[in-house]
Short mmCIF file of N, CA and C in Angstrom, two decimals:
data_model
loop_
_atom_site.label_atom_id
_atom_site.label_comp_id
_atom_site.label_asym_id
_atom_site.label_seq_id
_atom_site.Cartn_x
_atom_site.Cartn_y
_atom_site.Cartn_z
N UNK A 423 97.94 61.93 -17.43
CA UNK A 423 98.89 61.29 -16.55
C UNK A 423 98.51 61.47 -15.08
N UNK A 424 98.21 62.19 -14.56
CA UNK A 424 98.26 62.67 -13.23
C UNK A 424 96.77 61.64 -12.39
N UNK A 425 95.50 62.25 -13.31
CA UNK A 425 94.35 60.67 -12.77
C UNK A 425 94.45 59.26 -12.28
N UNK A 426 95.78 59.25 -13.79
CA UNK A 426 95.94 57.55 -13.51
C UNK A 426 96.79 57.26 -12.71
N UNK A 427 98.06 58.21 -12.31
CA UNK A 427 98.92 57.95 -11.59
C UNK A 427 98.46 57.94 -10.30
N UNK A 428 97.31 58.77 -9.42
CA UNK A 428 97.32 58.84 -7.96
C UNK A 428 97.01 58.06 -7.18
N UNK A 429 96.41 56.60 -8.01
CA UNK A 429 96.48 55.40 -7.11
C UNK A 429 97.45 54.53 -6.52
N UNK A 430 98.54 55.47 -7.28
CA UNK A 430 99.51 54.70 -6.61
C UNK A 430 100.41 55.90 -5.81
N UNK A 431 99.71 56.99 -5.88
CA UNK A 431 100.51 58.44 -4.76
C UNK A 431 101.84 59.10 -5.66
N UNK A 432 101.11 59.12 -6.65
CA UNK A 432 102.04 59.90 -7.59
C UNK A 432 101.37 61.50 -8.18
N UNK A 433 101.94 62.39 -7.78
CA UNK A 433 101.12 63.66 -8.08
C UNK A 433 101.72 64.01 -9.53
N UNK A 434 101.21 65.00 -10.22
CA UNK A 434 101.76 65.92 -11.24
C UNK A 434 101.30 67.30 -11.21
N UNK A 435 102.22 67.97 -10.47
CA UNK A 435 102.13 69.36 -10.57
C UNK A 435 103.66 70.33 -11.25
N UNK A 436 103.20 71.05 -11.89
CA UNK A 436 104.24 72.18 -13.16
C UNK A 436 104.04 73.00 -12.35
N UNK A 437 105.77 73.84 -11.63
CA UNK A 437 106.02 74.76 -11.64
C UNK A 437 106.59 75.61 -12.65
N UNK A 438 106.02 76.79 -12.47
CA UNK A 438 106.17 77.94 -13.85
C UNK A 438 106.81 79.34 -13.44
N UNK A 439 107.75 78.98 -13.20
CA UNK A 439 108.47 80.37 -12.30
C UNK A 439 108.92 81.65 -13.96
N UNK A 440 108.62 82.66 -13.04
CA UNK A 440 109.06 84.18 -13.96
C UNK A 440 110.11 84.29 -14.15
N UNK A 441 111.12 85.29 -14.13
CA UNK A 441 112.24 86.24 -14.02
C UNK A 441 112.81 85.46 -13.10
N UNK A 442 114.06 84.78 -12.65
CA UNK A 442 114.68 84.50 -11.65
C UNK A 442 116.29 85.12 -11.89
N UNK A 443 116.29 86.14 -10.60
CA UNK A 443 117.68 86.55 -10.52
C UNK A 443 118.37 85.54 -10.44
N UNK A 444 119.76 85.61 -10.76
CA UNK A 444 120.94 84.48 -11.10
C UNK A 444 121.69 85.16 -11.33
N UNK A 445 123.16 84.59 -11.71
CA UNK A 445 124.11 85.08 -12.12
C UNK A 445 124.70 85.60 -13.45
N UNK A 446 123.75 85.29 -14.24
CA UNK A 446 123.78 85.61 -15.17
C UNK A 446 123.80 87.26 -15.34
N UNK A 447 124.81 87.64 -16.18
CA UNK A 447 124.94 89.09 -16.30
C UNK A 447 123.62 89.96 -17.23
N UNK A 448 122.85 89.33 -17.55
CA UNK A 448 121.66 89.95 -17.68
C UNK A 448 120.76 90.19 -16.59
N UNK A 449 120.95 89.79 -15.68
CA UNK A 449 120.57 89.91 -14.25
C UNK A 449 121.19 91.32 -13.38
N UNK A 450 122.24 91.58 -13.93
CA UNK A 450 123.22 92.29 -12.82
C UNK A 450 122.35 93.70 -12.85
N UNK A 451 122.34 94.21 -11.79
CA UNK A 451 122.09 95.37 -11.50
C UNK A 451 121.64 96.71 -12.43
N UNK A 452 123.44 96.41 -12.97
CA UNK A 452 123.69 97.81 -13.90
C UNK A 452 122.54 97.34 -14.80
N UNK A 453 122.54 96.41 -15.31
CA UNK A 453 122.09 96.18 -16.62
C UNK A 453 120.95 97.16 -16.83
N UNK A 454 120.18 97.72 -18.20
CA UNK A 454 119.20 98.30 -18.21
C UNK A 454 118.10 97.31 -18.45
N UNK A 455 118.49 96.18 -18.64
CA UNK A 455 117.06 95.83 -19.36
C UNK A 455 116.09 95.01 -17.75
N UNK A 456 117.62 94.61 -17.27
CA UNK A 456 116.89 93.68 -15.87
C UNK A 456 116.14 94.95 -15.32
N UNK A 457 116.01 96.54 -15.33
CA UNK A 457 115.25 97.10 -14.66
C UNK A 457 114.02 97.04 -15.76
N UNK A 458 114.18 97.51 -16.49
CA UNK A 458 113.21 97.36 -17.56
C UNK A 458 112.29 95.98 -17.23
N UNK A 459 112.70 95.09 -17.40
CA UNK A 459 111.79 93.57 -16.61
C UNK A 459 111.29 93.59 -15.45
N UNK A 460 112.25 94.37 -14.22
CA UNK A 460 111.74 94.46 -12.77
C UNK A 460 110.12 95.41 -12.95
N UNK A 461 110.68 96.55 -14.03
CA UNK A 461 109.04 97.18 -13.88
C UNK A 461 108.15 96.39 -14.42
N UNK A 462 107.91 95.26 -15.19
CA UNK A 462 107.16 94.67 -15.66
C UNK A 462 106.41 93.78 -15.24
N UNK A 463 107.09 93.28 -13.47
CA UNK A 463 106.63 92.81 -12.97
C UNK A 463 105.91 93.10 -11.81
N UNK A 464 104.89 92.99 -11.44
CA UNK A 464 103.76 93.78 -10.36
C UNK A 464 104.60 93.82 -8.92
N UNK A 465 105.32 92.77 -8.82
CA UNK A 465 105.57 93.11 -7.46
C UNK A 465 107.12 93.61 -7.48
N UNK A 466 107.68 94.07 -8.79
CA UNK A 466 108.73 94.96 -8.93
C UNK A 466 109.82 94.62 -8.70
N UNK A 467 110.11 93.18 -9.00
CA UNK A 467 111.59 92.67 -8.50
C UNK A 467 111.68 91.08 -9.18
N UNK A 468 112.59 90.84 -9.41
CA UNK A 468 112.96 89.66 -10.20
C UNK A 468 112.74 88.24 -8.96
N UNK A 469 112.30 87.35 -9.21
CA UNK A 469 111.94 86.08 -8.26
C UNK A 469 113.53 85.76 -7.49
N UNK A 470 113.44 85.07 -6.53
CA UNK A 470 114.90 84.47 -5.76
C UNK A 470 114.70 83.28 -6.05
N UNK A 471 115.86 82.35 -6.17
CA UNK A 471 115.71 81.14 -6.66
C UNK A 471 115.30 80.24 -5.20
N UNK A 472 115.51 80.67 -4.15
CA UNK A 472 115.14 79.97 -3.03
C UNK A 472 113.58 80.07 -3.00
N UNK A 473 113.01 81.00 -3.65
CA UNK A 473 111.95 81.26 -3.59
C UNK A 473 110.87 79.88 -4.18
N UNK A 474 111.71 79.92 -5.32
CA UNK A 474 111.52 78.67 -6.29
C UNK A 474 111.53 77.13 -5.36
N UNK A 475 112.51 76.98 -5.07
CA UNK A 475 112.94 75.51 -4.16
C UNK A 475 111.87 75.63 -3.14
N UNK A 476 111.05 76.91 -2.46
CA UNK A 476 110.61 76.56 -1.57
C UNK A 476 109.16 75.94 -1.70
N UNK A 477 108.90 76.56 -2.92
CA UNK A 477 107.72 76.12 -3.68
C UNK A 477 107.95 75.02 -3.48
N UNK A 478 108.92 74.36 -4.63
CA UNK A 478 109.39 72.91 -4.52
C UNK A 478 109.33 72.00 -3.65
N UNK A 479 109.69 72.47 -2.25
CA UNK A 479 109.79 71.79 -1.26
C UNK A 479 108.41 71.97 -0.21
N UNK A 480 107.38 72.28 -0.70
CA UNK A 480 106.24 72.72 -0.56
C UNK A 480 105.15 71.73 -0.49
N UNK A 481 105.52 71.53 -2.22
CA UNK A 481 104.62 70.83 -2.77
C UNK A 481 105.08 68.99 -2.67
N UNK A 482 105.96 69.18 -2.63
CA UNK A 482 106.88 67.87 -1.90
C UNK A 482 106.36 67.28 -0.81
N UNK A 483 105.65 68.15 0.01
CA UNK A 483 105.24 67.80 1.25
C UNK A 483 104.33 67.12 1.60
N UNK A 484 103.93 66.73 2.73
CA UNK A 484 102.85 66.18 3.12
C UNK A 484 101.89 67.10 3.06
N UNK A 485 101.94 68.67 3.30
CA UNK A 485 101.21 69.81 3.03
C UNK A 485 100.04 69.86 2.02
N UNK A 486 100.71 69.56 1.13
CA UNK A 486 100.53 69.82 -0.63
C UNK A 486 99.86 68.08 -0.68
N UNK A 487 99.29 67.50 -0.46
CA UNK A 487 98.75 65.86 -0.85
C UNK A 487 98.05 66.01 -1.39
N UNK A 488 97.13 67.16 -1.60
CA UNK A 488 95.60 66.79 -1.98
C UNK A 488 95.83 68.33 -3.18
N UNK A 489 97.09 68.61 -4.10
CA UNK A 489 97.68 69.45 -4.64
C UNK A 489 98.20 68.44 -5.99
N UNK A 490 97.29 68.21 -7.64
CA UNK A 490 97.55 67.68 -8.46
C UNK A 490 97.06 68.30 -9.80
N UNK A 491 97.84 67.74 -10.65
CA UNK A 491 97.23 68.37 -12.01
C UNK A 491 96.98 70.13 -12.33
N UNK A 492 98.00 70.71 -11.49
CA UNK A 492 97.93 72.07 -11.73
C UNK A 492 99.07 72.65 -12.64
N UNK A 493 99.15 73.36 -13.15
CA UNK A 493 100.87 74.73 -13.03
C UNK A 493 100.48 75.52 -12.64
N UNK A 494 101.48 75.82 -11.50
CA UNK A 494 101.38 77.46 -10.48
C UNK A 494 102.52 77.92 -11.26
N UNK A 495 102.33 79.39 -11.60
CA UNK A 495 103.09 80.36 -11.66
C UNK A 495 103.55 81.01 -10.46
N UNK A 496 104.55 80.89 -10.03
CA UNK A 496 105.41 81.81 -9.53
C UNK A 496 106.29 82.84 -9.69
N UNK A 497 105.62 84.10 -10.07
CA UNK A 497 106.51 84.80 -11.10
C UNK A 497 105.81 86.55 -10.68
N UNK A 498 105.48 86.40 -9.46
CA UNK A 498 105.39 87.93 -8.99
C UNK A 498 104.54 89.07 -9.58
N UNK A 499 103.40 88.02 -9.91
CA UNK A 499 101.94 88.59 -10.38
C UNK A 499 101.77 88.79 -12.37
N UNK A 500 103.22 88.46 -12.84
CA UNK A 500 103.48 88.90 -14.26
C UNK A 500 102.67 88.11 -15.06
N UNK A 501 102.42 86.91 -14.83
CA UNK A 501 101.62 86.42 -15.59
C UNK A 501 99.68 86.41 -15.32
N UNK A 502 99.52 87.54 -14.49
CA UNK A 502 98.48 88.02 -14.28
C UNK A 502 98.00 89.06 -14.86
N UNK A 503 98.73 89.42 -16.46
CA UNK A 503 98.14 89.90 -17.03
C UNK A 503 98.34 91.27 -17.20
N UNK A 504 98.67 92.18 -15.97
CA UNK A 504 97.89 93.80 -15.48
C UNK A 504 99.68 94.46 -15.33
N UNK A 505 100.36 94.18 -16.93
CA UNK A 505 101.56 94.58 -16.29
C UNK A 505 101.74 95.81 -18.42
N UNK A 506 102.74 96.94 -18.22
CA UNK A 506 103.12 97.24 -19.50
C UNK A 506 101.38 98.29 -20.16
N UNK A 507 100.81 98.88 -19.05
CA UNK A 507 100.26 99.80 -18.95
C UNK A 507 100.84 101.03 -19.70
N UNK A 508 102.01 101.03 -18.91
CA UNK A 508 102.91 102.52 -19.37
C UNK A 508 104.46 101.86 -20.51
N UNK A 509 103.98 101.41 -20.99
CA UNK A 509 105.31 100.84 -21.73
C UNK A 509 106.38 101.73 -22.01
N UNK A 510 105.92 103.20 -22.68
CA UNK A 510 107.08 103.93 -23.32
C UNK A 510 107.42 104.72 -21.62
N UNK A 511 106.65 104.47 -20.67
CA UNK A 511 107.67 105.24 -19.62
C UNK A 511 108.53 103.80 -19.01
N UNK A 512 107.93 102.90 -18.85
CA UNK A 512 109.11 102.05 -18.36
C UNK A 512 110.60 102.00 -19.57
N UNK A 513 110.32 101.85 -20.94
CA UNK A 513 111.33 101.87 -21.70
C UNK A 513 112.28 102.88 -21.37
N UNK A 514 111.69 104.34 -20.98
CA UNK A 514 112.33 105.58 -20.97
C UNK A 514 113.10 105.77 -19.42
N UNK A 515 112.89 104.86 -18.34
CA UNK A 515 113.11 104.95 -16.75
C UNK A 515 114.19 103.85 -16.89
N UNK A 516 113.76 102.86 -18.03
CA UNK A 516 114.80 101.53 -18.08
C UNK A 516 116.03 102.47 -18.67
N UNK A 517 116.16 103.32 -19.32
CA UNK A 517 117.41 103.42 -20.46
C UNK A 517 117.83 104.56 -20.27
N UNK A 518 117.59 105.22 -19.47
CA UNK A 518 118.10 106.44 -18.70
C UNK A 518 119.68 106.58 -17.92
N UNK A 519 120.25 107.24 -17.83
CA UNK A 519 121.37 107.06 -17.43
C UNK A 519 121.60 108.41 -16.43
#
């Protein structure tokens, strides 16, 4: 899709966002497992959804023109692989009280 479409200035790019805090009560603070996930992710904290839109509004741009046929992950290095090294200590730091 994306080849045939750009003659007429149509891009196709997939955003692939991680963990996004929300309101959702699996999110909240207390919870153990949202810390448990925060360590899982390299840069140690769940994504902001503005974070997301800004991408969005990024790639939207005149900035981003020559930006097609990709998926970016945005997801705070997690899908880079280098995360769950120490599994049974994050389990044990997640569930601690």
């Amino acid at each position: 899709m994306c080849s045939s479409d750009l003659r007429q200035n149509i891009r196709t790019v997939c955003i692939c966002p991680g963990t996004i805090a929300t309101d959702n009560p699996y999110h909240d603070s207390a919870n153990p497992f949202r810390k448990l996930r925060e360590n899982m992710i390299p840069m140690g904290r769940l994504g902001k959804p503005e974070e997301i839109a800004n991408l969005a509004l990024l790639l939207a741009s005149d900035d981003a023109l020559f930006i097609n046929g990709v998926a970016i992950s945005i997801d705070g290095g997690f899908s880079s692989g280098k995360f769950i090294s120490n599994w049974e200590e994050i389990v044990a730091s997640a569930t601690k009280k």
